[in-house]
Coordinates of C-alpha atoms in Angstrom, one line a residue:
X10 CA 10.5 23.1 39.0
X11 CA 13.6 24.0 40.6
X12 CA 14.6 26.2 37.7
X13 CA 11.6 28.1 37.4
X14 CA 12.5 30.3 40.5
X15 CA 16.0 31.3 38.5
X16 CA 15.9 34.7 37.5
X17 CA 18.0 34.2 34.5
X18 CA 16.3 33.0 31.2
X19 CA 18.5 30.3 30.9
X20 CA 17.1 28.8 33.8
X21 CA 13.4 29.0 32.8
X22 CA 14.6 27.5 29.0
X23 CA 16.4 24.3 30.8
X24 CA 12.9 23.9 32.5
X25 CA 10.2 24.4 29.8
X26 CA 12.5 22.2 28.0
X27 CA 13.1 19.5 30.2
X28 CA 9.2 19.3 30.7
X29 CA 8.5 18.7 27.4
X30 CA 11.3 16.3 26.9
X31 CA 10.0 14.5 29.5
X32 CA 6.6 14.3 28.7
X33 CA 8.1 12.9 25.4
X34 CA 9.9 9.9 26.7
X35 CA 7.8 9.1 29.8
X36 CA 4.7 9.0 28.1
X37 CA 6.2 7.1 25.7
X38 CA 7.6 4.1 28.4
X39 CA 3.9 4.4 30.4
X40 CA 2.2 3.5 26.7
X41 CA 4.7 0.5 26.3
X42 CA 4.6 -0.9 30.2
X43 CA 0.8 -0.8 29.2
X44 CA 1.4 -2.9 25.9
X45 CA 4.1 -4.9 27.6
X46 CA 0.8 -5.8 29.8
X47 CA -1.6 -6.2 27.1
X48 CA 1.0 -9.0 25.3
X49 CA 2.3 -10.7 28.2
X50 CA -0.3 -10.7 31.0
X51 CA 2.3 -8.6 33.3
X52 CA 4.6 -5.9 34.1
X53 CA 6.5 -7.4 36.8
X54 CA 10.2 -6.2 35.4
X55 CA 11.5 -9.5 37.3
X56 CA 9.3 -11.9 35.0
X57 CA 9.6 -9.7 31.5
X58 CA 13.1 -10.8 29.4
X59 CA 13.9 -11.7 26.3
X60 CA 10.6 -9.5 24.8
X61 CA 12.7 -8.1 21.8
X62 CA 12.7 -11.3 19.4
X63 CA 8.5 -11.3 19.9
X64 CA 7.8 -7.3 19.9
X65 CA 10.6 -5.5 17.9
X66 CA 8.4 -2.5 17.1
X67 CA 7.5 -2.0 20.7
X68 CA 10.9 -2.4 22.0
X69 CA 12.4 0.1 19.6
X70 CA 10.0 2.4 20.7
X71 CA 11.0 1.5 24.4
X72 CA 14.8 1.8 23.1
X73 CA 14.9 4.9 21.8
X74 CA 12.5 6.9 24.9
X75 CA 14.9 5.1 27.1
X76 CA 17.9 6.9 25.3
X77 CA 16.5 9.9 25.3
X78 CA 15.7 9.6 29.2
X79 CA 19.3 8.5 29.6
X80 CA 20.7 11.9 27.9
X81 CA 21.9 10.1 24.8
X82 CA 22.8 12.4 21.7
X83 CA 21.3 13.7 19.3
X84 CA 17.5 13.0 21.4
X85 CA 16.0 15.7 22.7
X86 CA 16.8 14.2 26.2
X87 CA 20.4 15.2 25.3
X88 CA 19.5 18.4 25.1
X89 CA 17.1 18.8 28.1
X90 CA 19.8 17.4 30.0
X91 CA 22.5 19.9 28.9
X92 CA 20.5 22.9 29.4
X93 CA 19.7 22.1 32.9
X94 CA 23.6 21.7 33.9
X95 CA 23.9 25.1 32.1
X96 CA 21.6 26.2 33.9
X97 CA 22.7 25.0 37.2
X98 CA 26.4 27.1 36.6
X99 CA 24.7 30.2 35.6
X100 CA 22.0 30.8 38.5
X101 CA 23.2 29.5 42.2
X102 CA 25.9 30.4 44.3
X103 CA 27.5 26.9 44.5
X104 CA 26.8 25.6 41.3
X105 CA 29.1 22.9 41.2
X106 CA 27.5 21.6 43.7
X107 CA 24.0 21.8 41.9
X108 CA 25.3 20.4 38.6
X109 CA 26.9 17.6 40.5
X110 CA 23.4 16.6 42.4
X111 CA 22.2 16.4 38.7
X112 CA 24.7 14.4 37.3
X113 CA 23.7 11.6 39.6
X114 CA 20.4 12.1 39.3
X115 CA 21.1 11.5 35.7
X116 CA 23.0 8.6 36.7
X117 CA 20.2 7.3 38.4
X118 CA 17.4 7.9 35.8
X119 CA 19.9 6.3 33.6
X120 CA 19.6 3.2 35.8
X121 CA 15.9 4.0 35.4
X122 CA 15.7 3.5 32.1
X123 CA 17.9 0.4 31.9
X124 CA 15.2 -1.2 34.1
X125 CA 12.1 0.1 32.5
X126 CA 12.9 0.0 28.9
X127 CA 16.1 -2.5 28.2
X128 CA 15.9 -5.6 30.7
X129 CA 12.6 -6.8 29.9
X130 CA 13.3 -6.5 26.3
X131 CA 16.9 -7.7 25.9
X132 CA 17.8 -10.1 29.3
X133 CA 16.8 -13.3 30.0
X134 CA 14.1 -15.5 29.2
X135 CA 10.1 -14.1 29.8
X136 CA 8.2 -15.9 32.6
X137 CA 4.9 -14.6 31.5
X138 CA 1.4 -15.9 31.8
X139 CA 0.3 -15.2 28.2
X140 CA 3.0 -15.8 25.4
X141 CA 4.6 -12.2 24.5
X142 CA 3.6 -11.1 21.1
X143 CA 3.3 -7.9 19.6
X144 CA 0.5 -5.3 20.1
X145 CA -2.0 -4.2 17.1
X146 CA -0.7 -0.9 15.1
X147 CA -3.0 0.9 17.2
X148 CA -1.2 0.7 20.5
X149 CA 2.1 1.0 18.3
X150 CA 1.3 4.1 16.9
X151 CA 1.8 6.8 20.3
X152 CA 4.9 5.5 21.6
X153 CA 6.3 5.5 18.6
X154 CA 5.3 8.5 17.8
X155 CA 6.5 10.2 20.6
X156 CA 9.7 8.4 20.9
X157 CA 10.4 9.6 17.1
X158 CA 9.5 13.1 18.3
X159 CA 12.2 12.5 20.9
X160 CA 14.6 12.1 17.8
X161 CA 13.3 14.6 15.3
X162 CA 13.4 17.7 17.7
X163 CA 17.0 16.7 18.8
X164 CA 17.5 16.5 15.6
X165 CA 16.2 19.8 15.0
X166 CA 15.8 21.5 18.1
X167 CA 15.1 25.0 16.6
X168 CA 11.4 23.7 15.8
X169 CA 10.4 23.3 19.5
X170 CA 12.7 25.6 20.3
X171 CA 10.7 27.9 17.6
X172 CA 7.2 26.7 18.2
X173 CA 6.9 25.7 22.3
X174 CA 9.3 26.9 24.5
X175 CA 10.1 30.6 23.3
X176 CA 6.7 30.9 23.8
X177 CA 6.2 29.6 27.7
X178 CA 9.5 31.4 28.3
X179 CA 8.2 34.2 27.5
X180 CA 5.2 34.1 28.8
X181 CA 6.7 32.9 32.3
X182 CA 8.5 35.6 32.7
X183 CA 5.8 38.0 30.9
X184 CA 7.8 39.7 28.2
X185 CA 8.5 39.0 24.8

């Protein structure tokens, strides 16, 4: 939102862009808290550990939305994330300043995503009322799905690039 006041095309990019990279990954982590729930019984982070050895496929799927969240080349996250500091430099009159408040807010959905998507899948032991086991391919199927969309359009960015945001951009600013 902040970037869709910017004047400069760049700005309005780094946002239609960042929106549908995070639509991508948090989608993604809200469809695996919900099978995390549906295995286990709960989504208390403090109770969940250890949840890799019983649900690989879900906590791949948790792995690679997190790194994208986290800004980790070659996601699409990465790339969300780069355009907004771009963005911040080219349209306010202190834009160190701006880049720097979203470094740290990186920092902190890094932090984020560590909590959501790593610790109940990699630390410790589960303390859960219903033994953790994997969910049916049906649940499986959207956030991996979306978290491999995360991949393939940082991968090749030119398709949504192409396809969905040269299109809002444009019509945000209502040219072509």
């Amino acid at each position: 939102v902040l970037f869709l006041g910017g004047e400069v095309d760049l700005a309005i990019t780094a946002s239609v862009t960042f929106l549908i990279v995070h639509a991508f990954y948090k989608s993604a982590l809200f469809l695996v808290v919900g099978i995390v729930d549906h295995a286990t019984g709960t989504r208390e982070a403090q109770r969940l550990g250890g949840l890799a050895r019983a649900m690989p496929t879900t906590a791949a799927a948790a792995a690679l939305a997190a790194l994208s969240m986290a800004g980790f080349p070659p996601l699409l996250g990465f790339i969300g994330k780069e355009l907004k500091y771009e963005a911040a430099l080219a349209i306010v009159s202190r834009p160190l300043a701006l880049a720097t408040l979203l470094v740290i807010a990186n920092a902190l959905t890094f932090a984020v995503a560590a909590v959501v998507a790593f610790r109940p899948f990699w630390r410790g032991e589960p303390e859960t009322p219903r033994a953790p086991h994997e969910a049916p391919r049906r649940m499986l199927v959207g956030p991996l799905l979306l978290a491999a969309a995360g991949f393939a359009f940082g991968v090749y960015p030119e398709l949504v690039g192409h396809y969905l945001v040269e299109p809002a951009v444009a019509a945000i600013r209502a040219t072509p």
